[in-house]
CSV table of C-alpha atoms and ligand atoms in Angstrom, one decimal:
chain,number,residue,atom,x,y,z
A,1299,MET,CA,126.5,93.7,52.2
A,1300,PRO,CA,123.4,94.4,54.4
A,1301,VAL,CA,120.1,93.2,53.0
A,1302,LEU,CA,118.3,96.4,52.0
A,1303,GLN,CA,114.9,96.6,53.5
A,1304,LYS,CA,112.0,99.1,53.9
A,1305,LEU,CA,112.9,102.0,56.1
A,1306,GLU,CA,110.3,102.8,58.7
A,1307,THR,CA,109.9,106.5,59.7
A,1308,LEU,CA,108.8,107.1,63.3
A,1309,THR,CA,108.0,110.6,64.6
A,1310,THR,CA,106.6,110.1,68.1
A,1311,ILE,CA,108.3,108.9,71.3
A,1312,ALA,CA,105.4,106.4,71.8
A,1313,ASP,CA,106.1,104.8,68.3
A,1314,LEU,CA,109.8,104.8,69.0
A,1315,ARG,CA,109.2,102.9,72.3
A,1316,ALA,CA,106.8,100.5,70.7
A,1317,TRP,CA,109.1,99.8,67.7
A,1318,SER,CA,112.0,99.2,70.1
A,1319,ARG,CA,110.0,96.8,72.3
A,1320,ALA,CA,108.7,95.0,69.2
A,1321,GLN,CA,112.4,94.3,68.1
A,1322,ARG,CA,113.2,93.1,71.6
A,1323,SER,CA,110.2,90.8,71.7
A,1324,ARG,CA,111.5,89.2,68.5
A,1325,GLY,CA,114.8,88.5,70.2
A,1326,ARG,CA,116.7,91.4,68.5
A,1327,SER,CA,118.9,93.9,70.3
A,1328,VAL,CA,118.4,97.6,69.5
A,1329,GLY,CA,121.2,99.8,68.3
A,1330,LEU,CA,120.5,103.6,68.3
A,1331,VAL,CA,122.6,106.0,66.3
A,1332,PRO,CA,121.7,109.5,67.5
A,1333,THR,CA,122.4,112.2,64.8
A,1334,MET,CA,121.4,115.7,63.8
A,1335,GLY,CA,121.1,114.6,60.1
A,1336,ALA,CA,123.3,115.9,57.3
A,1337,LEU,CA,124.7,112.4,57.3
A,1338,HIS,CA,128.1,111.6,55.9
A,1339,ALA,CA,130.5,108.7,55.7
A,1340,GLY,CA,131.3,109.2,59.4
A,1341,HIS,CA,127.7,108.5,60.4
A,1342,HIS,CA,127.6,105.7,57.8
A,1343,SER,CA,130.5,104.0,59.7
A,1344,LEU,CA,128.5,104.2,63.0
A,1345,MET,CA,125.4,102.6,61.2
A,1346,GLU,CA,127.6,99.9,59.7
A,1347,ARG,CA,129.1,99.1,63.1
A,1348,ALA,CA,125.7,98.8,64.6
A,1349,VAL,CA,124.4,96.6,61.7
A,1350,ALA,CA,127.5,94.4,62.0
A,1351,ALA,CA,126.9,94.0,65.7
A,1352,GLY,CA,123.6,92.3,64.8
A,1353,ASP,CA,121.4,95.1,66.2
A,1354,SER,CA,118.1,96.3,64.8
A,1355,VAL,CA,119.3,99.7,64.0
A,1356,ILE,CA,117.4,103.0,64.3
A,1357,VAL,CA,118.9,106.4,63.4
A,1358,SER,CA,117.5,109.4,65.1
A,1359,ILE,CA,117.6,112.6,63.1
A,1360,PHE,CA,116.9,115.7,65.2
A,1361,VAL,CA,118.6,119.1,65.1
A,1362,ASN,CA,118.4,119.6,68.8
A,1363,PRO,CA,117.8,123.3,69.6
A,1364,THR,CA,118.9,123.1,73.2
A,1365,GLN,CA,122.5,122.4,72.3
A,1366,PHE,CA,122.9,125.5,70.2
A,1367,GLY,CA,123.7,128.9,71.7
A,1368,PRO,CA,121.7,132.0,70.7
A,1369,LYS,CA,124.4,133.1,68.2
A,1370,GLU,CA,125.0,129.6,66.8
A,1371,ASP,CA,124.0,128.0,63.6
A,1372,PHE,CA,120.8,126.2,64.6
A,1373,ALA,CA,118.7,127.8,61.8
A,1374,ARG,CA,121.2,127.2,59.1
A,1375,TYR,CA,122.4,123.8,60.2
A,1376,PRO,CA,122.4,121.6,57.1
A,1377,ARG,CA,119.2,119.5,56.7
A,1378,SER,CA,119.0,116.8,54.1
A,1379,PHE,CA,116.3,114.4,55.2
A,1380,ASP,CA,115.7,112.4,52.0
A,1381,ALA,CA,119.4,111.9,51.3
A,1382,ASP,CA,119.9,110.9,55.0
A,1383,CYS,CA,117.2,108.3,54.7
A,1384,GLU,CA,118.9,106.9,51.5
A,1385,LEU,CA,122.3,106.7,53.2
A,1386,ALA,CA,120.8,105.0,56.3
A,1387,ARG,CA,118.9,102.5,54.0
A,1388,THR,CA,122.1,101.5,52.2
A,1389,ALA,CA,123.8,100.9,55.6
A,1390,GLY,CA,121.1,98.4,56.5
A,1391,VAL,CA,119.3,100.7,59.0
A,1392,GLU,CA,115.7,99.6,59.7
A,1393,ALA,CA,114.1,102.7,61.1
A,1394,ILE,CA,114.5,106.5,61.3
A,1395,PHE,CA,113.2,108.5,64.3
A,1396,ALA,CA,112.5,112.1,63.1
A,1397,PRO,CA,110.5,113.9,65.8
A,1398,THR,CA,109.4,117.5,65.8
A,1399,VAL,CA,110.8,119.9,68.4
A,1400,GLU,CA,107.4,119.9,70.1
A,1401,GLU,CA,107.6,116.1,70.5
A,1402,MET,CA,111.0,116.2,72.2
A,1403,TYR,CA,110.3,119.5,74.2
A,1404,PRO,CA,106.6,119.7,74.9
A,1405,THR,CA,105.4,123.2,75.8
A,1406,SER,CA,106.5,124.2,79.3
A,1407,ALA,CA,109.1,121.4,79.5
A,1408,SER,CA,111.6,122.5,82.1
A,1409,THR,CA,113.6,119.4,83.1
A,1410,TYR,CA,117.2,119.3,81.9
A,1411,VAL,CA,120.1,117.0,82.5
A,1412,ASP,CA,123.3,118.8,83.7
A,1413,VAL,CA,126.5,116.9,84.0
A,1414,GLY,CA,128.2,119.5,86.2
A,1415,THR,CA,131.6,121.0,85.7
A,1416,LEU,CA,132.5,118.3,83.1
A,1417,GLY,CA,130.1,120.1,80.8
A,1418,GLU,CA,132.1,123.3,81.2
A,1419,GLN,CA,135.3,121.9,79.7
A,1420,LEU,CA,136.6,122.2,76.1
A,1421,ASP,CA,133.6,122.8,73.8
A,1422,GLY,CA,131.5,123.5,77.0
A,1423,LEU,CA,133.7,126.4,77.8
A,1424,ALA,CA,133.1,128.2,74.5
A,1425,ARG,CA,129.6,126.9,74.1
A,1426,PRO,CA,127.9,127.4,77.5
A,1427,GLY,CA,124.9,125.1,77.9
A,1428,HIS,CA,125.9,123.0,74.9
A,1429,PHE,CA,126.5,119.8,76.8
A,1430,ARG,CA,123.4,120.3,79.0
A,1431,GLY,CA,121.5,120.2,75.7
A,1432,VAL,CA,123.3,117.2,74.4
A,1433,ALA,CA,123.0,115.3,77.7
A,1434,THR,CA,119.2,116.1,77.9
A,1435,ILE,CA,118.4,115.0,74.4
A,1436,VAL,CA,120.5,111.9,74.6
A,1437,ALA,CA,118.9,111.0,77.9
A,1438,LYS,CA,115.4,111.4,76.3
A,1439,LEU,CA,116.4,109.2,73.4
A,1440,LEU,CA,117.8,106.5,75.7
A,1441,ILE,CA,114.7,106.6,77.9
A,1442,ALA,CA,112.4,106.3,74.8
A,1443,ALA,CA,114.3,103.8,72.8
A,1444,GLU,CA,115.8,101.7,75.6
A,1445,PRO,CA,118.6,100.6,73.2
A,1446,GLU,CA,121.1,97.9,74.2
A,1447,HIS,CA,123.8,99.9,72.3
A,1448,ALA,CA,124.1,103.6,71.3
A,1449,TYR,CA,126.8,104.6,68.8
A,1450,PHE,CA,128.8,107.8,68.8
A,1451,GLY,CA,131.9,109.1,66.9
A,1452,GLN,CA,135.2,109.7,68.7
A,1453,LYS,CA,135.3,113.0,66.6
A,1454,ASP,CA,133.2,114.5,69.4
A,1455,ALA,CA,135.5,113.4,72.0
A,1456,ALA,CA,134.3,115.7,74.8
A,1457,GLN,CA,130.7,114.7,74.0
A,1458,VAL,CA,131.8,111.1,74.5
A,1459,SER,CA,133.1,111.9,78.0
A,1460,VAL,CA,129.9,113.8,78.9
A,1461,LEU,CA,127.8,110.9,77.6
A,1462,ARG,CA,129.8,108.2,79.4
A,1463,LYS,CA,129.3,110.2,82.6
A,1464,LEU,CA,125.6,110.6,81.9
A,1465,VAL,CA,125.1,106.9,81.3
A,1466,ARG,CA,127.1,106.0,84.5
A,1467,ASP,CA,125.6,108.7,86.7
A,1468,MET,CA,122.0,107.9,85.7
A,1469,ALA,CA,122.5,104.1,85.5
A,1470,PHE,CA,121.3,103.8,81.9
A,1471,ALA,CA,121.5,100.1,80.8
A,1472,THR,CA,122.7,101.2,77.3
A,1473,GLU,CA,126.3,100.4,76.3
A,1474,LEU,CA,128.0,103.3,74.5
A,1475,VAL,CA,130.0,102.2,71.5
A,1476,VAL,CA,132.6,104.8,70.3
A,1477,CYS,CA,133.7,104.5,66.7
A,1478,PRO,CA,136.9,105.9,65.1
A,1479,ILE,CA,137.1,109.3,63.3
A,1480,VAL,CA,136.5,109.0,59.6
A,1481,ARG,CA,138.7,111.3,57.4
A,1482,GLU,CA,138.9,112.5,53.9
A,1483,ALA,CA,141.9,111.3,51.9
A,1484,ASP,CA,143.8,114.5,52.8
A,1485,GLY,CA,143.1,114.0,56.5
A,1486,LEU,CA,140.2,116.4,57.1
A,1487,ALA,CA,137.9,114.9,59.7
A,1488,LEU,CA,134.4,114.4,58.3
A,1489,SER,CA,131.8,116.8,59.8
A,1490,SER,CA,128.4,118.1,58.7
A,1491,ARG,CA,129.8,121.6,59.2
A,1492,ASN,CA,132.5,121.0,56.5
A,1493,ALA,CA,129.6,121.9,54.1
A,1494,TYR,CA,130.1,125.6,55.3
A,1495,LEU,CA,133.7,125.8,54.1
A,1496,SER,CA,134.8,127.7,51.0
A,1497,ALA,CA,137.4,125.9,48.9
A,1498,ALA,CA,140.1,128.2,50.4
A,1499,GLU,CA,138.9,127.6,54.0
A,1500,ARG,CA,138.8,123.8,53.4
A,1501,LYS,CA,142.4,124.0,52.5
A,1502,GLN,CA,143.2,126.0,55.5
A,1503,ALA,CA,141.3,123.6,57.7
A,1504,LEU,CA,143.8,120.9,56.9
A,1505,VAL,CA,146.1,122.2,59.6
A,1506,LEU,CA,143.8,120.8,62.3
A,1507,SER,CA,144.4,117.2,61.2
A,1508,GLN,CA,148.0,118.0,60.5
A,1509,SER,CA,148.4,119.2,64.2
A,1510,VAL,CA,146.8,116.0,65.3
A,1511,ARG,CA,149.2,113.9,63.2
A,1512,ARG,CA,152.1,116.0,64.6
A,1513,VAL,CA,151.1,115.2,68.2
A,1514,GLU,CA,150.7,111.6,67.3
A,1515,ASN,CA,154.2,111.4,65.7
A,1516,LEU,CA,155.8,113.2,68.7
A,1517,TYR,CA,154.1,110.8,71.1
A,1518,GLU,CA,155.1,107.8,69.1
A,1519,ARG,CA,158.7,109.0,69.3
A,1520,GLY,CA,158.5,109.2,73.0
A,1521,GLU,CA,157.5,112.8,73.8
A,1522,ARG,CA,155.2,112.8,76.9
A,1523,SER,CA,155.2,116.5,78.0
A,1524,ALA,CA,151.7,117.8,77.5
A,1525,ARG,CA,152.9,121.5,77.1
A,1526,LEU,CA,155.4,120.5,74.5
A,1527,LEU,CA,152.8,118.5,72.5
A,1528,GLU,CA,150.4,121.4,72.7
A,1529,SER,CA,153.0,123.9,71.5
A,1530,ALA,CA,154.0,121.7,68.6
A,1531,ALA,CA,150.3,121.5,67.6
A,1532,LEU,CA,149.9,125.3,67.9
A,1533,ALA,CA,153.0,125.7,65.7
A,1534,VAL,CA,151.4,123.7,62.9
A,1535,ILE,CA,148.2,125.6,63.2
A,1536,ALA,CA,150.0,128.9,63.1
A,1537,SER,CA,151.1,128.2,59.5
A,1538,GLU,CA,147.6,129.2,58.6
A,1539,PRO,CA,147.3,132.7,60.2
A,1540,GLU,CA,143.6,133.1,59.3
A,1541,ILE,CA,142.7,130.3,61.7
A,1542,ASP,CA,141.5,131.2,65.1
A,1543,VAL,CA,142.4,128.5,67.6
A,1544,GLU,CA,140.0,128.0,70.5
A,1545,TYR,CA,142.0,125.2,72.2
A,1546,ALA,CA,144.7,122.7,71.4
A,1547,THR,CA,145.0,120.7,74.5
A,1548,VAL,CA,146.2,117.5,76.1
A,1549,VAL,CA,143.7,116.3,78.7
A,1550,ASP,CA,142.5,113.3,80.7
A,1551,TRP,CA,139.7,111.8,78.4
A,1552,ALA,CA,137.4,111.1,81.4
A,1553,THR,CA,137.6,114.5,83.2
A,1554,LEU,CA,138.7,116.7,80.3
A,1555,LEU,CA,141.1,118.4,82.7
A,1556,SER,CA,144.6,119.4,81.6
A,1557,ILE,CA,147.4,117.0,82.6
A,1558,ASP,CA,151.2,117.4,82.6
A,1559,ASN,CA,152.2,114.2,81.0
A,1560,ALA,CA,150.5,112.2,78.3
A,1561,VAL,CA,149.8,108.5,78.9
A,1562,PRO,CA,148.1,105.9,76.8
A,1563,GLY,CA,144.4,106.9,76.6
A,1564,THR,CA,145.1,110.6,77.0
A,1565,LEU,CA,143.1,112.9,74.7
A,1566,PHE,CA,144.7,115.6,72.5
A,1567,ALA,CA,141.9,117.8,71.1
A,1568,VAL,CA,141.8,120.9,69.0
A,1569,ALA,CA,139.0,123.4,68.1
A,1570,ALA,CA,139.4,126.3,65.8
A,1571,ARG,CA,137.4,128.7,63.7
A,1572,VAL,CA,138.0,128.6,60.0
A,1573,GLY,CA,136.2,131.7,58.7
A,1574,THR,CA,132.9,131.5,60.6
A,1575,THR,CA,133.0,127.7,60.9
A,1576,ARG,CA,134.0,126.1,64.1
A,1577,LEU,CA,135.8,122.7,63.5
A,1578,ILE,CA,137.1,120.1,65.9
A,1579,ASP,CA,139.5,117.2,65.7
A,1580,ASN,CA,141.4,114.9,68.1
A,1581,THR,CA,143.3,111.8,68.8
A,1582,ILE,CA,143.5,109.3,71.6
A,1583,LEU,CA,147.2,108.8,72.4
B,167,LIG,O1,126.7,114.4,67.9
B,167,LIG,C1,125.6,114.9,67.5
B,167,LIG,O2,125.2,114.8,66.3
B,167,LIG,C2,124.6,115.4,68.6
B,167,LIG,O3,125.4,116.1,69.5
B,167,LIG,C3,123.8,114.3,69.2
B,167,LIG,C4,124.5,113.3,70.0
B,167,LIG,C5,123.0,113.6,68.1
B,167,LIG,C6,122.8,115.0,70.2
B,167,LIG,O4,121.9,115.9,69.5
């Protein structure tokens, strides 16, 4: 059980940098958990992992406008700051960084981080500019906090590939720590966007995790053909005709490009719209 302490709230980049340097001057490593808030047990598992690693842990809560397309859910993205702080406190987090949009994107800011064609695969295909926004805000956070470790969920598997490339290409000293997907008892992967689902949609959404399990089972039984694994996944999803599949694909986790045969470490990822809500799920084979 972490010792519960007072949670500091920082709102400026200067304060974040000073806080981080103060931890380091006391011999502590800094662990950053970047989030957009609406925290759930998946985020809690990232915080717990960071606390267990012995880091001084700071959670950033910032709904980053540049990673949302013009027709996406930026305005209605769930915001629950007080509950988020309480969850972070119970995990043993020491500080929250909650900047304004103006703090992160000063007027006339025009510098962005673009990871090239990697940012155009999977979610980047359906959400043009999304990974440019993600890479830009994460780069800003890493520059400001200079953390030894930054914690991300495997649930956003394509985001993980993009951020690994960002860290490598830009020579950030931060180590990325990728933590497993946290699921509800019935298999649904935790996501802040699950809050949008009606009871009926939540039931339909289960075919995503069922398709993931189907692919895992086939792979464990020796199936390696990527196309066969994909069609088995699509067959599971087709049992809920209301669901609109965006992709169900077997790819190399580093390049996000399609491959013919799955090998250990291959990513199977699925994205679909359930009603108006876009959900994703995946497994590393
Ligand atoms: O995964 C998320 O919640 C966001 O994409 C991130 C990494 C916090 C950047 O805004």
